[in-house]
């Protein structure tokens, strides 16, 4: 597509429920990243997919968080047994492969756990 | 891993003045240094970047300077305008050539 698309744009869920967040990167971008941004805070790295290589999962905060990327395109971030501290904006970005490739961000999913 | 610090955390200037934001990083192998602008409620957007083999890059009213020896790079905005008001993030790339590591952000306010 023309840009990075994320869905849903807003999600309200009850504590303890599972949620799935979706990211559709720019066509041809083989690198895909997930970040989390709490209100008024910086961007916290979660996970990074690069082509067919094993993903860099070093930023996932707990085993309740997981992500997959099917067919080298769409990615899904899953949060199991959501907690109130999971409330944040989840941002996805994609880029070309390479040390000098900048990101294009999606508009994010605002997750609220009540 | 890469440690990134940004200063100041908030910056208020009068319209027309210059603004400078500094970012320090720890990984001497980092070779790509972008700056992102995030307006309230919007996604971060790349505004300028620099590679490690270049000391300075300009794009109209914005510029980035890099000091690899001291491991810091700075964003310079001249002739600031109210629409420059936003949060700015530096994000050097880690030494694996992979992910960007974002600083804590600088909230710039330009007063008319």
PDB file of C-alpha atoms in Angstrom:
ATOM      1  CA  UNK A   1       0.000   0.000   0.000  1.00  0.00           C
ATOM      2  CA  UNK A   2       0.888   3.675  -0.090  1.00  0.00           C
ATOM      3  CA  UNK A   3       1.546   3.861   3.630  1.00  0.00           C
ATOM      4  CA  UNK A   4       1.783   1.722   6.744  1.00  0.00           C
ATOM      5  CA  UNK A   5      -1.694   0.694   7.811  1.00  0.00           C
ATOM      6  CA  UNK A   6      -2.591  -0.305  11.362  1.00  0.00           C
ATOM      7  CA  UNK A   7      -5.829  -1.672  12.735  1.00  0.00           C
ATOM      8  CA  UNK A   8      -7.768  -1.148  14.818  1.00  0.00           C
ATOM      9  CA  UNK A   9      -7.058   2.532  15.434  1.00  0.00           C
ATOM     10  CA  UNK A  10      -8.545   2.268  18.924  1.00  0.00           C
ATOM     11  CA  UNK A  11      -9.121  -0.741  21.142  1.00  0.00           C
ATOM     12  CA  UNK A  12     -10.685  -0.870  24.583  1.00  0.00           C
ATOM     13  CA  UNK A  13     -10.443  -4.208  26.318  1.00  0.00           C
ATOM     14  CA  UNK A  14     -11.080  -5.637  29.731  1.00  0.00           C
ATOM     15  CA  UNK A  15      -8.187  -6.653  31.933  1.00  0.00           C
ATOM     16  CA  UNK A  16      -7.306 -10.282  31.356  1.00  0.00           C
ATOM     17  CA  UNK A  17      -8.536 -10.449  27.774  1.00  0.00           C
ATOM     18  CA  UNK A  18      -6.277 -11.108  24.764  1.00  0.00           C
ATOM     19  CA  UNK A  19      -5.880  -8.559  21.960  1.00  0.00           C
ATOM     20  CA  UNK A  20      -4.457  -8.655  18.456  1.00  0.00           C
ATOM     21  CA  UNK A  21      -3.068  -5.624  16.687  1.00  0.00           C
ATOM     22  CA  UNK A  22      -2.425  -5.643  12.965  1.00  0.00           C
ATOM     23  CA  UNK A  23       0.154  -3.898  10.796  1.00  0.00           C
ATOM     24  CA  UNK A  24       0.270  -3.838   7.007  1.00  0.00           C
ATOM     25  CA  UNK A  25       3.618  -2.397   5.875  1.00  0.00           C
ATOM     26  CA  UNK A  26       4.516  -0.495   2.732  1.00  0.00           C
ATOM     27  CA  UNK A  27       4.779  -2.850  -0.219  1.00  0.00           C
ATOM     28  CA  UNK A  28       8.402  -3.812  -0.781  1.00  0.00           C
ATOM     29  CA  UNK A  29       9.528  -2.899   2.737  1.00  0.00           C
ATOM     30  CA  UNK A  30      11.118  -6.042   4.098  1.00  0.00           C
ATOM     31  CA  UNK A  31      11.824  -4.681   7.579  1.00  0.00           C
ATOM     32  CA  UNK A  32       8.988  -4.233  10.077  1.00  0.00           C
ATOM     33  CA  UNK A  33       9.154  -2.882  13.621  1.00  0.00           C
ATOM     34  CA  UNK A  34       6.818  -2.597  16.593  1.00  0.00           C
ATOM     35  CA  UNK A  35       7.192   0.110  19.232  1.00  0.00           C
ATOM     36  CA  UNK A  36       5.092   1.134  22.216  1.00  0.00           C
ATOM     37  CA  UNK A  37       4.514   4.717  23.325  1.00  0.00           C
ATOM     38  CA  UNK A  38       2.940   5.469  26.660  1.00  0.00           C
ATOM     39  CA  UNK A  39       1.311   8.871  27.195  1.00  0.00           C
ATOM     40  CA  UNK A  40       3.909  11.624  27.003  1.00  0.00           C
ATOM     41  CA  UNK A  41       6.756   9.149  26.750  1.00  0.00           C
ATOM     42  CA  UNK A  42       9.299   8.046  24.183  1.00  0.00           C
ATOM     43  CA  UNK A  43       9.163   5.082  21.858  1.00  0.00           C
ATOM     44  CA  UNK A  44       9.955   1.743  23.455  1.00  0.00           C
ATOM     45  CA  UNK A  45      11.233  -0.915  21.052  1.00  0.00           C
ATOM     46  CA  UNK A  46       9.331  -4.217  21.109  1.00  0.00           C
ATOM     47  CA  UNK A  47      10.248  -6.430  18.154  1.00  0.00           C
ATOM     48  CA  UNK A  48      11.845  -6.250  14.708  1.00  0.00           C
ATOM     49  CA  UNK A  49      11.397  -8.473  11.644  1.00  0.00           C
ATOM     50  CA  UNK A  50      13.979  -8.375   8.869  1.00  0.00           C
ATOM     51  CA  UNK A  51      13.254 -10.397   5.769  1.00  0.00           C
ATOM     52  CA  UNK A  52      13.546 -14.111   6.472  1.00  0.00           C
ATOM     53  CA  UNK A  53      15.903 -13.724   9.441  1.00  0.00           C
ATOM     54  CA  UNK A  54      14.904 -14.643  12.962  1.00  0.00           C
ATOM     55  CA  UNK A  55      13.114 -11.660  14.567  1.00  0.00           C
ATOM     56  CA  UNK A  56      14.807  -9.504  17.189  1.00  0.00           C
ATOM     57  CA  UNK A  57      12.496 -10.004  20.173  1.00  0.00           C
ATOM     58  CA  UNK A  58      14.768  -8.333  22.696  1.00  0.00           C
ATOM     59  CA  UNK A  59      12.260  -5.566  23.527  1.00  0.00           C
ATOM     60  CA  UNK A  60       9.221  -7.671  24.361  1.00  0.00           C
ATOM     61  CA  UNK A  61       8.426  -6.829  28.016  1.00  0.00           C
ATOM     62  CA  UNK A  62       7.029 -10.221  29.024  1.00  0.00           C
ATOM     63  CA  UNK A  63       5.980 -13.599  27.645  1.00  0.00           C
ATOM     64  CA  UNK A  64       2.435 -12.242  27.335  1.00  0.00           C
ATOM     65  CA  UNK A  65       3.626 -10.392  24.241  1.00  0.00           C
ATOM     66  CA  UNK A  66       4.256 -12.121  20.925  1.00  0.00           C
ATOM     67  CA  UNK A  67       4.296 -11.177  17.265  1.00  0.00           C
ATOM     68  CA  UNK A  68       4.385 -12.880  13.950  1.00  0.00           C
ATOM     69  CA  UNK A  69       4.805 -11.835  10.378  1.00  0.00           C
ATOM     70  CA  UNK A  70       3.197 -13.994   7.751  1.00  0.00           C
ATOM     71  CA  UNK A  71       4.461 -14.171   4.199  1.00  0.00           C
ATOM     72  CA  UNK A  72       6.942 -11.392   4.824  1.00  0.00           C
ATOM     73  CA  UNK A  73       4.181  -8.808   4.844  1.00  0.00           C
ATOM     74  CA  UNK A  74       1.398  -8.333   7.411  1.00  0.00           C
ATOM     75  CA  UNK A  75       2.333  -8.564  11.075  1.00  0.00           C
ATOM     76  CA  UNK A  76       0.192  -9.242  14.128  1.00  0.00           C
ATOM     77  CA  UNK A  77       1.168  -8.258  17.671  1.00  0.00           C
ATOM     78  CA  UNK A  78      -0.674 -10.308  20.294  1.00  0.00           C
ATOM     79  CA  UNK A  79      -0.963  -9.393  23.954  1.00  0.00           C
ATOM     80  CA  UNK A  80      -2.360 -12.123  26.175  1.00  0.00           C
ATOM     81  CA  UNK A  81      -4.049 -11.566  29.524  1.00  0.00           C
ATOM     82  CA  UNK A  82      -3.862  -7.799  29.162  1.00  0.00           C
ATOM     83  CA  UNK A  83      -2.961  -5.656  32.169  1.00  0.00           C
ATOM     84  CA  UNK A  84      -3.650  -1.975  32.783  1.00  0.00           C
ATOM     85  CA  UNK A  85       0.042  -1.153  32.302  1.00  0.00           C
ATOM     86  CA  UNK A  86      -0.276  -2.408  28.718  1.00  0.00           C
ATOM     87  CA  UNK A  87      -2.345   0.690  27.903  1.00  0.00           C
ATOM     88  CA  UNK A  88      -0.394   2.686  25.325  1.00  0.00           C
ATOM     89  CA  UNK A  89      -0.194   3.530  21.646  1.00  0.00           C
ATOM     90  CA  UNK A  90       1.340   0.676  19.677  1.00  0.00           C
ATOM     91  CA  UNK A  91       3.204   1.941  16.631  1.00  0.00           C
ATOM     92  CA  UNK A  92       4.302  -0.119  13.678  1.00  0.00           C
ATOM     93  CA  UNK A  93       6.929   1.033  11.189  1.00  0.00           C
ATOM     94  CA  UNK A  94       8.433  -0.419   8.050  1.00  0.00           C
ATOM     95  CA  UNK A  95      11.558   0.292   6.052  1.00  0.00           C
ATOM     96  CA  UNK A  96      13.769  -1.000   3.326  1.00  0.00           C
ATOM     97  CA  UNK A  97      16.659  -3.161   4.464  1.00  0.00           C
ATOM     98  CA  UNK A  98      19.897  -1.285   5.009  1.00  0.00           C
ATOM     99  CA  UNK A  99      21.800   0.716   7.565  1.00  0.00           C
ATOM    100  CA  UNK A 100      20.619   4.058   6.151  1.00  0.00           C
ATOM    101  CA  UNK A 101      16.934   3.293   5.716  1.00  0.00           C
ATOM    102  CA  UNK A 102      14.534   5.501   7.643  1.00  0.00           C
ATOM    103  CA  UNK A 103      11.223   4.342   9.045  1.00  0.00           C
ATOM    104  CA  UNK A 104       7.705   5.090   7.882  1.00  0.00           C
ATOM    105  CA  UNK A 105       5.304   4.815  10.807  1.00  0.00           C
ATOM    106  CA  UNK A 106       1.685   3.805  10.841  1.00  0.00           C
ATOM    107  CA  UNK A 107      -0.837   5.913  12.731  1.00  0.00           C
ATOM    108  CA  UNK A 108      -0.831   3.496  15.638  1.00  0.00           C
ATOM    109  CA  UNK A 109      -3.333   1.544  17.703  1.00  0.00           C
ATOM    110  CA  UNK A 110      -4.399   3.159  20.955  1.00  0.00           C
ATOM    111  CA  UNK A 111      -4.956   0.339  23.444  1.00  0.00           C
ATOM    112  CA  UNK A 112      -6.855   0.992  26.645  1.00  0.00           C
ATOM    113  CA  UNK A 113      -7.140  -1.769  29.226  1.00  0.00           C
ATOM    114  CA  UNK A 114      -9.944  -1.191  31.747  1.00  0.00           C
TER     115      UNK A 114
ATOM    116  CA  UNK B   1      23.035  -2.104  23.825  1.00  0.00           C
ATOM    117  CA  UNK B   2      22.811   1.481  22.659  1.00  0.00           C
ATOM    118  CA  UNK B   3      22.135   4.126  25.326  1.00  0.00           C
ATOM    119  CA  UNK B   4      20.604   7.326  23.994  1.00  0.00           C
ATOM    120  CA  UNK B   5      20.120  10.580  25.867  1.00  0.00           C
ATOM    121  CA  UNK B   6      18.480  13.725  24.594  1.00  0.00           C
ATOM    122  CA  UNK B   7      18.715  17.248  25.986  1.00  0.00           C
ATOM    123  CA  UNK B   8      16.846  19.330  26.827  1.00  0.00           C
ATOM    124  CA  UNK B   9      13.590  17.540  27.598  1.00  0.00           C
ATOM    125  CA  UNK B  10      11.626  20.746  27.016  1.00  0.00           C
ATOM    126  CA  UNK B  11      12.568  23.856  25.064  1.00  0.00           C
ATOM    127  CA  UNK B  12      10.621  27.061  24.674  1.00  0.00           C
ATOM    128  CA  UNK B  13      11.668  29.713  22.149  1.00  0.00           C
ATOM    129  CA  UNK B  14      10.217  32.835  20.604  1.00  0.00           C
ATOM    130  CA  UNK B  15       9.164  32.705  16.990  1.00  0.00           C
ATOM    131  CA  UNK B  16      12.132  33.521  14.774  1.00  0.00           C
ATOM    132  CA  UNK B  17      14.734  32.304  17.267  1.00  0.00           C
ATOM    133  CA  UNK B  18      16.895  29.222  16.767  1.00  0.00           C
ATOM    134  CA  UNK B  19      16.488  25.929  18.604  1.00  0.00           C
ATOM    135  CA  UNK B  20      19.138  23.268  19.217  1.00  0.00           C
ATOM    136  CA  UNK B  21      18.528  19.763  20.548  1.00  0.00           C
ATOM    137  CA  UNK B  22      21.429  17.467  21.405  1.00  0.00           C
ATOM    138  CA  UNK B  23      21.545  13.678  21.391  1.00  0.00           C
ATOM    139  CA  UNK B  24      24.317  11.553  22.853  1.00  0.00           C
ATOM    140  CA  UNK B  25      24.735   7.857  22.153  1.00  0.00           C
ATOM    141  CA  UNK B  26      26.992   5.113  23.447  1.00  0.00           C
ATOM    142  CA  UNK B  27      27.659   2.761  20.528  1.00  0.00           C
ATOM    143  CA  UNK B  28      30.681   3.865  18.507  1.00  0.00           C
ATOM    144  CA  UNK B  29      29.619   1.492  15.700  1.00  0.00           C
ATOM    145  CA  UNK B  30      26.383   3.397  15.046  1.00  0.00           C
ATOM    146  CA  UNK B  31      26.445   4.877  11.552  1.00  0.00           C
ATOM    147  CA  UNK B  32      22.981   6.341  10.916  1.00  0.00           C
ATOM    148  CA  UNK B  33      21.484   9.244  12.840  1.00  0.00           C
ATOM    149  CA  UNK B  34      17.932  10.396  12.095  1.00  0.00           C
ATOM    150  CA  UNK B  35      15.623  12.912  13.749  1.00  0.00           C
ATOM    151  CA  UNK B  36      11.859  12.433  13.951  1.00  0.00           C
ATOM    152  CA  UNK B  37       9.138  15.009  14.590  1.00  0.00           C
ATOM    153  CA  UNK B  38       5.898  14.015  16.311  1.00  0.00           C
ATOM    154  CA  UNK B  39       3.044  16.492  16.420  1.00  0.00           C
ATOM    155  CA  UNK B  40       0.397  16.047  19.087  1.00  0.00           C
ATOM    156  CA  UNK B  41      -1.719  12.971  18.392  1.00  0.00           C
ATOM    157  CA  UNK B  42       0.137  12.096  15.204  1.00  0.00           C
ATOM    158  CA  UNK B  43       2.715   9.573  14.106  1.00  0.00           C
ATOM    159  CA  UNK B  44       6.468  10.317  14.192  1.00  0.00           C
ATOM    160  CA  UNK B  45       7.844  11.500  10.866  1.00  0.00           C
ATOM    161  CA  UNK B  46      11.429  11.541   9.639  1.00  0.00           C
ATOM    162  CA  UNK B  47      12.604  15.125   9.114  1.00  0.00           C
ATOM    163  CA  UNK B  48      16.326  14.763   8.532  1.00  0.00           C
ATOM    164  CA  UNK B  49      19.057  12.161   8.834  1.00  0.00           C
ATOM    165  CA  UNK B  50      22.819  11.939   8.531  1.00  0.00           C
ATOM    166  CA  UNK B  51      25.296   9.168   7.872  1.00  0.00           C
ATOM    167  CA  UNK B  52      28.484   8.657   9.796  1.00  0.00           C
ATOM    168  CA  UNK B  53      30.750   9.766   6.974  1.00  0.00           C
ATOM    169  CA  UNK B  54      29.190  13.246   6.900  1.00  0.00           C
ATOM    170  CA  UNK B  55      29.638  15.998   9.492  1.00  0.00           C
ATOM    171  CA  UNK B  56      26.685  18.218   8.646  1.00  0.00           C
ATOM    172  CA  UNK B  57      23.546  18.165   6.545  1.00  0.00           C
ATOM    173  CA  UNK B  58      21.068  20.968   5.873  1.00  0.00           C
ATOM    174  CA  UNK B  59      17.541  21.045   4.545  1.00  0.00           C
ATOM    175  CA  UNK B  60      16.100  24.559   4.434  1.00  0.00           C
ATOM    176  CA  UNK B  61      15.619  25.671   8.062  1.00  0.00           C
ATOM    177  CA  UNK B  62      16.781  22.441   9.656  1.00  0.00           C
ATOM    178  CA  UNK B  63      20.249  20.972   9.947  1.00  0.00           C
ATOM    179  CA  UNK B  64      21.924  18.081  11.703  1.00  0.00           C
ATOM    180  CA  UNK B  65      25.542  18.027  12.851  1.00  0.00           C
ATOM    181  CA  UNK B  66      27.449  14.929  13.905  1.00  0.00           C
ATOM    182  CA  UNK B  67      30.495  14.582  16.138  1.00  0.00           C
ATOM    183  CA  UNK B  68      31.461  10.901  15.971  1.00  0.00           C
ATOM    184  CA  UNK B  69      34.443  11.323  18.265  1.00  0.00           C
ATOM    185  CA  UNK B  70      32.298  12.714  21.044  1.00  0.00           C
ATOM    186  CA  UNK B  71      29.354  10.471  20.092  1.00  0.00           C
ATOM    187  CA  UNK B  72      26.725  13.155  19.806  1.00  0.00           C
ATOM    188  CA  UNK B  73      24.605  14.723  17.098  1.00  0.00           C
ATOM    189  CA  UNK B  74      22.405  17.775  17.168  1.00  0.00           C
ATOM    190  CA  UNK B  75      19.297  19.113  15.477  1.00  0.00           C
ATOM    191  CA  UNK B  76      19.321  22.807  14.597  1.00  0.00           C
ATOM    192  CA  UNK B  77      16.167  24.673  13.630  1.00  0.00           C
ATOM    193  CA  UNK B  78      16.563  28.276  12.497  1.00  0.00           C
ATOM    194  CA  UNK B  79      13.876  30.959  12.149  1.00  0.00           C
ATOM    195  CA  UNK B  80      11.471  28.869  14.201  1.00  0.00           C
ATOM    196  CA  UNK B  81       7.749  29.049  13.452  1.00  0.00           C
ATOM    197  CA  UNK B  82       4.736  28.021  15.562  1.00  0.00           C
ATOM    198  CA  UNK B  83       4.248  24.958  13.337  1.00  0.00           C
ATOM    199  CA  UNK B  84       7.654  23.704  14.508  1.00  0.00           C
ATOM    200  CA  UNK B  85       6.064  23.070  17.915  1.00  0.00           C
ATOM    201  CA  UNK B  86       6.198  19.290  18.447  1.00  0.00           C
ATOM    202  CA  UNK B  87       8.164  16.563  20.174  1.00  0.00           C
ATOM    203  CA  UNK B  88      11.472  15.743  18.486  1.00  0.00           C
ATOM    204  CA  UNK B  89      13.206  12.382  18.838  1.00  0.00           C
ATOM    205  CA  UNK B  90      16.712  11.359  17.927  1.00  0.00           C
ATOM    206  CA  UNK B  91      17.055   7.683  16.988  1.00  0.00           C
ATOM    207  CA  UNK B  92      20.535   6.351  16.217  1.00  0.00           C
ATOM    208  CA  UNK B  93      20.598   2.932  14.616  1.00  0.00           C
ATOM    209  CA  UNK B  94      22.075   0.147  16.721  1.00  0.00           C
ATOM    210  CA  UNK B  95      25.358  -1.483  15.799  1.00  0.00           C
ATOM    211  CA  UNK B  96      23.670  -4.442  14.136  1.00  0.00           C
ATOM    212  CA  UNK B  97      22.344  -2.147  11.414  1.00  0.00           C
ATOM    213  CA  UNK B  98      18.863  -2.968  12.582  1.00  0.00           C
ATOM    214  CA  UNK B  99      16.498  -1.128  14.828  1.00  0.00           C
ATOM    215  CA  UNK B 100      16.495   2.529  15.765  1.00  0.00           C
ATOM    216  CA  UNK B 101      16.874   3.354  19.455  1.00  0.00           C
ATOM    217  CA  UNK B 102      14.796   6.423  20.289  1.00  0.00           C
ATOM    218  CA  UNK B 103      15.747   9.118  22.756  1.00  0.00           C
ATOM    219  CA  UNK B 104      13.303  10.311  25.365  1.00  0.00           C
ATOM    220  CA  UNK B 105      12.130  13.210  23.238  1.00  0.00           C
ATOM    221  CA  UNK B 106      12.337  17.011  23.405  1.00  0.00           C
ATOM    222  CA  UNK B 107       9.131  19.009  23.545  1.00  0.00           C
ATOM    223  CA  UNK B 108       9.686  22.200  21.554  1.00  0.00           C
ATOM    224  CA  UNK B 109       7.290  25.069  22.009  1.00  0.00           C
ATOM    225  CA  UNK B 110       7.541  28.065  19.674  1.00  0.00           C
ATOM    226  CA  UNK B 111       5.714  31.105  21.019  1.00  0.00           C
ATOM    227  CA  UNK B 112       4.315  33.611  18.529  1.00  0.00           C
TER     228      UNK B 112
END
